[in-house]
C-alpha positions in Angstrom: 15.1 56.2 -8.9 13.6 59.4 -7.5 12.9 60.8 -11.0 11.3 57.4 -12.1 9.1 57.4 -8.9 8.0 60.9 -9.7 6.9 59.9 -13.2 5.0 56.9 -11.9 3.3 58.9 -9.1 2.2 61.6 -11.5 0.9 59.0 -13.9 -1.3 57.2 -11.1 -2.5 60.6 -9.8 -3.5 61.6 -13.4 -5.5 58.3 -13.8 -7.6 59.2 -10.7 -8.1 62.8 -12.0 -9.4 61.3 -15.2 -11.8 59.2 -13.2 -13.1 62.3 -11.3 -13.6 64.2 -14.6 -15.3 61.3 -16.2 -17.8 61.1 -13.4 -19.1 64.5 -14.5 -19.9 63.2 -18.0 -21.5 59.9 -16.9 -25.1 61.1 -16.3 -27.0 58.1 -17.9 -26.7 54.4 -18.3 -25.5 54.9 -21.9 -22.8 57.3 -20.8 -21.7 55.2 -18.0 -21.5 51.8 -19.8 -20.8 52.7 -23.5 -19.6 56.3 -23.3 -22.8 57.6 -24.9 -22.1 55.6 -28.0 -20.3 58.6 -29.5 -16.6 57.9 -29.8 -14.9 59.1 -32.9 -12.2 57.2 -35.0 -9.1 58.5 -33.0 -10.4 57.9 -29.6 -12.1 54.6 -30.6 -9.0 53.1 -32.2 -6.7 54.2 -29.3 -8.9 52.8 -26.5 -9.6 49.6 -28.4 -5.9 49.1 -28.9 -5.4 49.9 -25.1 -7.8 47.3 -23.8 -6.5 44.4 -26.0 -2.9 45.1 -25.3 -2.5 44.3 -21.6 0.1 43.0 -19.3 0.2 39.6 -21.0 0.8 41.3 -24.3 3.5 43.5 -23.0 5.4 41.6 -20.1 4.3 38.2 -21.6 5.0 39.1 -25.1 8.6 40.2 -24.2 9.0 37.0 -22.2 7.9 34.9 -25.2 10.4 36.8 -27.4 13.1 36.0 -24.8 12.2 32.4 -24.9 11.4 31.7 -28.6 12.7 34.7 -30.5 10.7 36.5 -33.2 8.1 33.8 -33.3 7.2 34.8 -29.8 5.2 37.5 -31.5 2.5 35.0 -32.3 0.4 35.4 -29.1 0.0 39.0 -29.5 -0.1 38.8 -33.4 -3.3 36.5 -33.2 -4.9 39.0 -30.9 -4.4 41.6 -33.7 -5.8 39.2 -36.3 -8.8 38.5 -34.2 -9.4 42.3 -33.8 -9.0 42.8 -37.6 -11.5 40.1 -38.3 -14.0 41.5 -35.8 -13.6 45.0 -37.2 -13.8 44.1 -40.9 -16.6 41.5 -40.7 -18.8 42.0 -37.7 -18.2 45.3 -35.9 -20.7 47.3 -38.0 -23.5 44.8 -37.3 -22.6 44.6 -33.6 -22.7 48.4 -33.3 -26.1 48.7 -35.0 -27.6 46.3 -32.4 -27.6 49.1 -29.8 -27.3 46.6 -26.9 -25.1 46.7 -23.9 -24.0 42.9 -23.5 -23.4 39.9 -25.6 -26.2 38.1 -23.7 -28.6 40.8 -24.8 -27.5 40.0 -28.4 -28.2 36.4 -27.9 -31.7 37.3 -26.5 -32.5 39.3 -29.6 -31.4 36.6 -31.9 -32.9 33.6 -30.2 -36.0 35.0 -28.6 -34.8 35.3 -25.0 -33.9 31.7 -24.3 -30.1 31.9 -24.0 -29.3 35.0 -22.1 -28.9 33.9 -18.5 -26.6 30.8 -19.0 -24.5 32.9 -21.5 -24.4 35.7 -18.9 -22.9 33.4 -16.3 -20.2 32.1 -18.7 -19.4 35.6 -19.9 -19.3 36.8 -16.2 -16.9 34.0 -15.4 -14.5 35.0 -18.3 -14.5 38.7 -17.6 -14.0 38.1 -13.8 -10.9 35.8 -14.5 -9.6 38.3 -17.0 -9.8 41.1 -14.5 -8.0 38.9 -12.0 -5.2 38.1 -14.3 -4.6 41.8 -15.0 -4.7 42.6 -11.2 -2.2 39.8 -10.6 0.2 41.6 -13.0 0.4 44.7 -10.5 2.4 42.5 -8.2 5.2 42.2 -10.7 5.2 45.8 -11.7 5.0 47.4 -8.3 7.7 45.0 -7.1 10.0 46.4 -9.8 9.0 49.9 -9.0 8.9 50.2 -5.2 9.9 46.7 -3.9 6.3 46.3 -2.6 5.0 43.0 -1.0 2.8 41.1 -3.4 -0.4 41.6 -1.5 0.1 45.3 -1.0 0.9 45.7 -4.7 -2.3 43.9 -5.7 -4.4 46.0 -3.4 -2.8 49.3 -4.4 -3.0 48.6 -8.2 -6.5 47.2 -7.9 -7.8 50.1 -5.8 -6.6 52.7 -8.3 -8.4 51.0 -11.2 -11.5 50.3 -9.1 -11.6 53.9 -8.0 -11.5 55.6 -11.5 -13.7 52.9 -13.0 -16.4 53.3 -10.3 -16.3 57.1 -10.5 -16.9 57.6 -14.2 -17.5 54.2 -15.8 -16.8 53.9 -19.5 -16.1 57.7 -19.8 -13.4 57.5 -17.2 -11.9 54.3 -18.7 -12.0 55.7 -22.2 -10.1 58.9 -21.1 -7.6 56.9 -19.1 -7.2 54.4 -22.0 -6.3 57.2 -24.4 -3.6 58.3 -22.1 -2.4 54.8 -21.6 -2.3 54.2 -25.4 -0.1 57.3 -25.8 2.3 56.2 -22.9 2.6 52.7 -24.3 3.3 53.9 -27.8 6.1 56.2 -26.6 7.4 53.9 -23.9 7.5 50.6 -25.7 7.7 51.3 -29.5 9.5 54.7 -29.6 12.0 54.2 -26.7 12.4 50.6 -25.4 12.5 48.9 -28.8 15.3 51.0 -30.5 17.3 51.2 -27.3 17.1 47.4 -26.7 18.3 46.7 -30.3 21.0 49.2 -30.0 22.2 47.8 -26.6 22.2 44.3 -28.1 24.5 45.3 -30.9 21.9 45.5 -33.7 20.2 42.8 -35.6 23.4 41.4 -37.1 24.9 40.8 -33.6 21.7 39.4 -32.4 21.6 36.8 -35.3 25.3 36.0 -34.6 24.7 35.4 -30.8 21.4 33.3 -31.1 20.3 30.0 -32.6 18.6 30.1 -36.0 15.4 29.0 -34.3 15.1 32.4 -32.8 14.6 33.9 -36.2 12.3 31.1 -37.7 8.6 32.2 -38.3 7.3 29.0 -36.6 10.1 28.5 -34.0 7.4 28.6 -31.2 5.7 25.5 -32.8 2.8 25.2 -35.4 0.5 23.6 -32.8 1.1 26.5 -30.4 0.2 28.9 -33.2 -3.0 27.1 -33.9 -4.0 27.0 -30.3 -3.4 30.8 -30.1 -5.6 31.3 -33.1 -8.4 29.3 -31.5 -8.2 31.0 -28.0 -7.1 34.6 -28.9 -8.3 35.3 -32.4 -11.7 33.8 -31.7 -11.7 35.2 -28.2 -11.5 38.7 -29.8 -14.6 38.0 -31.8 -17.0 37.4 -28.8 -15.6 38.8 -25.6 -17.9 41.3 -23.7 -14.9 43.4 -22.9 -14.2 43.8 -26.7 -17.9 44.1 -27.7 -18.4 46.8 -25.1 -15.8 48.9 -26.8 -17.5 48.3 -30.1 -20.7 49.7 -28.6 -19.0 53.0 -27.8 -18.5 53.7 -31.6 -20.2 56.7 -33.1 -21.3 54.7 -36.1 -20.5 51.8 -38.5 -17.6 53.5 -40.2 -15.9 54.4 -36.9 -16.3 50.8 -35.7 -14.8 49.3 -38.9 -12.0 51.8 -39.6 -11.1 52.5 -36.0 -11.0 48.8 -35.1 -8.9 48.1 -38.3 -6.3 50.7 -37.2 -6.2 49.2 -33.7 -5.8 45.7 -35.0 -2.9 46.9 -37.2 -1.3 48.6 -34.2 -1.6 45.2 -32.4 0.5 43.5 -35.2 3.3 46.1 -34.8 3.2 45.8 -31.1 3.5 42.1 -31.3 6.6 42.3 -33.4 8.1 45.0 -31.1 7.6 42.8 -28.0 9.3 39.8 -29.6 12.3 41.9 -30.8 12.7 43.4 -27.4 12.6 39.9 -25.8 15.2 38.6 -28.3 17.5 41.6 -27.6 17.1 40.7 -23.9 18.3 37.2 -24.6 21.5 38.5 -26.0 22.0 40.9 -23.1 20.9 38.6 -20.3 21.2 34.9 -21.4 20.6 33.4 -18.0 17.5 35.0 -16.4 15.6 32.8 -14.0 12.3 33.4 -15.8 11.4 34.6 -19.3 8.9 36.9 -17.8 11.6 38.7 -16.0 13.1 39.9 -19.3 11.0 43.1 -19.6 11.7 44.3 -16.0 15.4 43.5 -16.4 16.1 45.3 -19.6 14.1 48.3 -18.4 16.0 48.5 -15.2 19.5 48.0 -16.7 19.4 49.5 -20.2 17.3 52.7 -19.9 18.4 56.1 -18.5 16.7 57.8 -15.5 13.3 59.2 -16.4 13.0 57.1 -19.6 13.0 54.1 -17.2 10.1 55.6 -15.3 8.2 56.3 -18.5 8.6 52.7 -19.8 7.5 51.2 -16.5 4.5 53.6 -16.7 3.8 52.1 -20.1 3.8 48.6 -18.6 1.5 49.8 -15.9 -0.7 51.4 -18.6 -1.0 48.1 -20.4 -2.2 46.4 -17.3 -4.5 49.1 -16.2 -6.3 49.3 -19.5 -7.1 45.7 -19.7 -8.0 45.5 -16.0 -10.5 48.4 -16.1 -12.0 47.2 -19.4 -12.5 43.7 -17.9 -13.8 45.2 -14.7 -16.6 47.2 -16.3 -17.5 44.4 -18.5 -17.8 42.0 -15.6 -19.9 44.5 -13.7 -22.2 45.1 -16.7 -22.8 41.4 -17.2 -23.3 40.8 -13.5 -25.9 43.7 -13.2 -27.7 43.6 -16.6 -27.5 39.8 -17.6 -27.6 38.1 -14.1 -29.0 40.3 -11.4 -31.7 42.0 -13.6 -33.0 38.7 -14.7 -33.0 37.2 -11.1 -34.8 40.4 -9.9 -37.3 40.1 -12.7 -38.2 36.6 -11.8 -38.6 37.6 -8.1 -40.9 40.5 -9.2 -43.1 38.3 -11.4 -43.5 35.9 -8.5 -44.4 38.7 -6.0 -47.6 40.5 -7.1 -47.1 43.3 -4.5 -44.0 44.4 -6.2 -44.9 43.6 -9.8 -45.3 47.2 -10.8 -45.0 48.3 -14.5 -41.9 50.1 -15.4 -42.6 51.4 -18.8 -40.7 51.1 -22.0 -37.8 53.3 -20.7 -37.5 51.6 -17.3 -33.9 50.9 -16.5 -32.3 52.6 -19.2 -32.6 56.3 -19.2 -36.3 57.1 -18.9 -37.5 60.1 -16.8 -36.1 59.9 -13.4 -34.2 56.8 -14.0 -30.7 57.7 -15.4 -29.1 58.6 -12.0 -30.5 55.4 -10.5 -29.1 53.3 -13.3 -25.7 55.0 -13.1 -25.7 54.4 -9.3 -26.7 50.7 -9.7 -23.9 50.1 -12.2 -21.4 52.0 -10.1 -22.2 49.8 -7.1 -21.7 46.6 -9.2 -18.3 47.9 -10.5 -17.2 48.5 -6.9 -18.4 44.9 -5.8 -16.8 43.3 -8.6 -13.6 45.2 -8.1 -13.5 44.1 -4.5 -14.1 40.5 -5.5 -11.3 40.7 -8.1 -8.8 41.9 -5.6 -9.8 39.2 -3.1 -9.5 36.5 -5.8 -6.1 37.9 -7.1 -4.7 37.7 -3.5 -5.4 33.9 -3.2 -4.3 33.1 -6.8 -0.7 32.7 -8.0 -0.6 31.5 -11.5 -1.5 34.2 -14.2 -1.2 32.0 -17.1 -3.5 29.3 -15.7 -6.1 31.9 -14.8 -6.0 33.5 -18.2 -6.3 30.1 -19.9 -9.3 29.2 -17.9 -10.9 32.4 -18.8 -10.5 32.0 -22.6 -11.2 28.3 -22.6 -14.6 29.0 -21.0 -15.3 31.9 -23.3 -14.3 30.3 -26.6 -15.5 26.7 -25.7 -18.9 27.9 -24.4 -19.9 30.9 -26.5 -18.0 31.2 -29.8 -20.4 28.7 -31.7 -23.8 30.2 -30.6 -22.6 33.8 -31.1 -21.1 33.3 -34.5 -23.9 30.8 -35.3 -26.5 33.6 -34.5 -24.8 36.0 -36.8 -24.2 33.7 -39.7 -26.8 30.8 -39.6 -30.5 31.7 -39.6 -31.5 28.1 -38.8 -29.8 28.3 -35.3 -32.3 28.0 -32.6 -32.4 29.0 -28.9 -32.4 25.4 -27.8 -29.4 24.8 -30.1 -27.7 27.9 -28.5 -28.4 26.6 -24.9 -27.1 23.1 -25.7 -24.0 24.5 -27.3 -23.2 26.7 -24.3 -23.8 23.8 -21.9 -22.1 21.0 -23.8 -19.1 23.1 -24.8 -18.6 24.7 -21.4 -18.8 21.4 -19.6 -16.5 19.6 -22.1 -13.9 22.3 -21.5 -14.1 22.2 -17.8 -14.1 18.4 -17.7 -11.0 18.2 -19.9 -9.2 20.8 -18.0 -9.8 18.9 -14.8 -8.6 15.6 -16.3 -5.7 16.8 -18.6 -4.6 20.0 -16.9 -5.4 23.7 -17.4 -2.7 24.3 -19.9 -3.4 21.4 -22.1 -4.5 22.1 -25.8 -7.2 19.4 -26.0 -9.9 21.1 -23.8 -10.3 23.9 -26.3 -10.2 21.5 -29.3 -12.8 19.1 -28.1 -14.8 21.8 -26.4 -15.3 23.8 -29.6 -16.1 20.5 -31.6 -18.7 19.4 -28.9 -20.2 22.8 -28.9 -20.5 22.9 -32.7 -22.1 19.4 -33.0 -24.6 20.2 -30.1 -25.6 23.5 -31.7 -26.2 22.1 -35.2 -27.9 18.9 -34.0 -30.2 20.4 -31.5 -31.0 23.4 -33.8 -32.0 21.0 -36.7 -34.0 18.9 -34.4 -36.1 21.7 -32.9 -38.6 24.2 -34.5 -36.9 27.1 -36.3 -36.9 30.5 -34.4 -40.1 32.3 -34.6 -40.4 34.5 -37.8 -41.2 37.6 -35.8 -38.0 37.2 -33.7 -35.9 36.9 -36.9 -37.6 39.8 -38.5 -36.9 42.0 -35.5 -33.3 40.7 -35.4 -32.7 41.5 -39.1 -34.2 45.0 -38.6 -31.9 45.6 -35.7 -28.8 44.3 -37.7 -29.9 46.7 -40.5 -30.0 49.6 -38.1 -33.6 50.6 -39.2 -35.1 53.3 -37.1 -38.1 51.2 -36.1 -35.9 48.5 -34.6 -32.9 50.6 -33.3 -34.3 53.9 -32.4 -34.4 53.2 -28.7 -32.0 51.6 -26.3 -33.0 47.9 -25.6 -34.4 47.0 -22.2 -32.9 44.4 -20.0 -34.4 41.0 -20.4 -35.7 39.4 -17.3 -36.2 35.9 -18.2 -37.1 33.4 -21.0 -40.4 35.0 -21.7 -39.1 38.6 -21.7 -38.2 38.7 -25.3 -40.8 36.6 -27.1 -41.7 39.8 -28.8 -38.4 41.5 -29.5 -39.9 44.3 -31.4 -40.7 46.0 -28.1 -37.3 45.9 -26.7 
């Protein structure tokens, strides 16, 4: 394993070097949080594919293929479908908003009345997403080095926290491009054909396995439907995904680059299922389906190639982990802490000094302070993620909690804001609260992995949004005019970076944001 170890160590060292180089480019808030909003199509599509295809898509996708056959591709397939829908229908409008967070979008659309509570929900989602990715280090480092679970989590988490803290989105973008290339070579070009050949080809696989392994809906129609609700819709509204859309150089990059990334996800989904199906032929009695990836890598691949494929798995985990971490820190700093600090300042006349239109986002003398503040939040959130990962054991439950909270609480007010002009701030608040509480209550009573929480949570959120919106006064015309101007990308609305809202009254006149 010496050669494989060398490949892995070089890969990890390269990630840290990318973080150090990215630090030199992150000189403003825009650079640090959204890579200066200037990524071209190649880099944008590669990094977008890298963040959505994490450990669950790689290790979990192969595990589903081992258990269900080709229909095990549906989980990752629905992720790709969600990314395609986001890119084709919404990404251009999202990119033109020139915001940093989903909650800032809600503030613009509803006049500043929904940002804080949506920020808390989004923060909980991104935190749990980062935790699930960090938990996956235990599996990979155990395969690589036989490390203790706690030490593996600390080691993997520390590397991601280090390069993310150093350079922010620039470092993460650079590392994600490397990770995208490594994943493509390791999984698609090496592991996939080798696994099929080792299993005797598709004819032998069909002869060895039941017909259900090759049925399109062998995993179950209800399961596919639940995947669509959780993952496809989750792709439409997650802060980690939107923050990548914000990095696009323009509308065309966001649309075409995202479409390319979504198509790549569909191919990756099928590849994982085929690898898992081949592993079922080769190792029919594994203790857990999630062991299929590590087992076939260890036993079927030659020296050196094995190290590269394990690096590919590590790449998948690290790309999702770093993306979730910077999203979590961005929300914590810009949507929660900035608002709390704004309330305190308004209540304390001695500290209520004006900050000017550029305060907090790149005005004279400010960029380094903004970068430093966001860097501190990444470090703090990273430490919190590592601690939580050390006390949690079940990755699937943590991921389910994250997506249930996100989709059940935020899908309706976000899509409603984009598609229905009659939606109001009061309706958005009611939707977040009712949907979120319904999801949490049903998860507590029926179990985290039950399908019902997301079904009824979404229904309750939709009913609350429509009923309260229709029962309250329409959103102020000035707010809607400013919103439409920003969506259209008109210079008078989108020529400057938006400031951070500091409470319900902060955006009653969005034209000044």
